[in-house]
Amino acid sequence: PTPTPTPVPDPIAGFSCTVVGDTITCNGSSSSNAVAYNWTFGGADGGTGSGVIASHQYTISGVKTIRLTVTGPGGNTDFDTDQYTVTIP
């Protein structure tokens, strides 16, 4: 008989960030079944990052939308977004 393949769990994205001055640091360790982490730091002065923990230094004050996209072992993806306020000193 053919063995039944073990299902590959889908990833679930989750994160939290802290803002200190003009820099935001985000931690995606609350995600589950993730093997890759890709960050988008929104705003005209935004950027990208990778890894469980990523940070970005902003040059313009305002509300920034942060997005984490995680990839699971089977190649499926999930994302989460949140907004944080950055104030340039």
Coordinates of C-alpha atoms in Angstrom, one line a residue:
P1 CA 0.0 0.0 0.0
T2 CA 1.0 3.6 -0.7
P3 CA 1.8 5.5 2.5
T4 CA -0.5 8.5 3.3
P5 CA 1.6 11.7 3.0
T6 CA 2.0 13.7 6.1
P7 CA 0.2 17.0 5.6
V8 CA 2.4 20.1 5.6
P9 CA 1.1 22.7 8.1
D10 CA 0.3 26.2 6.7
P11 CA 2.2 29.1 8.2
I12 CA 0.5 31.7 10.4
A13 CA 2.0 35.2 10.5
G14 CA 2.1 37.1 13.7
F15 CA 4.4 39.9 15.0
S16 CA 4.9 42.8 17.4
C17 CA 7.0 45.9 17.1
T18 CA 8.6 48.5 19.3
V19 CA 9.3 52.0 18.3
V20 CA 12.2 54.0 19.8
G21 CA 12.6 57.4 18.3
D22 CA 12.9 57.0 14.5
T23 CA 13.6 53.3 14.6
I24 CA 11.1 50.4 14.6
T25 CA 12.1 46.9 15.5
C26 CA 9.8 44.0 14.8
N27 CA 9.8 40.4 16.0
G28 CA 7.9 37.7 14.2
S29 CA 8.6 34.9 16.7
S30 CA 4.9 34.6 17.4
S31 CA 4.4 33.2 13.9
S32 CA 4.0 29.5 13.6
N33 CA 5.2 27.0 11.0
A34 CA 7.3 29.6 9.3
V35 CA 10.6 29.0 7.5
A36 CA 11.1 32.4 5.9
Y37 CA 10.1 35.9 7.1
N38 CA 9.8 39.0 4.8
W39 CA 9.1 42.4 6.1
T40 CA 7.7 45.5 4.4
F41 CA 8.1 48.8 6.3
G42 CA 5.5 51.1 4.7
G43 CA 5.8 54.8 4.0
A44 CA 7.6 57.0 1.5
D45 CA 10.7 56.4 3.6
G46 CA 10.0 52.7 4.1
G47 CA 12.0 49.6 3.2
T48 CA 12.2 45.9 3.5
G49 CA 13.8 43.3 5.7
S50 CA 14.1 39.6 6.4
G51 CA 14.6 37.3 9.3
V52 CA 12.6 36.7 12.5
I53 CA 13.7 40.1 13.8
A54 CA 14.0 43.1 11.5
S55 CA 14.3 46.9 12.1
H56 CA 14.1 50.0 10.0
Q57 CA 15.1 53.6 10.6
Y58 CA 12.6 56.2 9.3
T59 CA 13.3 59.8 8.3
I60 CA 9.6 61.0 8.2
S61 CA 7.3 61.1 11.2
G62 CA 3.9 59.5 10.8
V63 CA 1.8 56.3 11.0
K64 CA 3.6 53.4 9.3
T65 CA 2.0 50.2 8.1
I66 CA 4.2 47.1 8.7
R67 CA 3.6 43.9 6.9
L68 CA 5.1 40.5 7.7
T69 CA 4.8 37.7 5.1
V70 CA 5.8 34.3 6.2
T71 CA 6.5 31.2 4.1
G72 CA 5.8 27.7 5.4
P73 CA 7.7 24.5 4.8
G74 CA 5.3 23.6 2.0
G75 CA 5.7 26.9 0.2
N76 CA 2.4 28.4 1.3
T77 CA 2.3 32.0 2.7
D78 CA 0.4 34.0 5.2
F79 CA 0.7 37.7 6.1
D80 CA -0.2 40.1 9.0
T81 CA -0.2 43.9 9.1
D82 CA -0.3 46.5 11.8
Q83 CA 0.3 50.2 12.1
Y84 CA 2.7 52.0 14.4
T85 CA 3.4 55.7 14.9
V86 CA 7.0 56.9 14.4
T87 CA 8.0 60.4 15.6
I88 CA 11.3 61.8 14.4
P89 CA 13.0 63.7 17.2

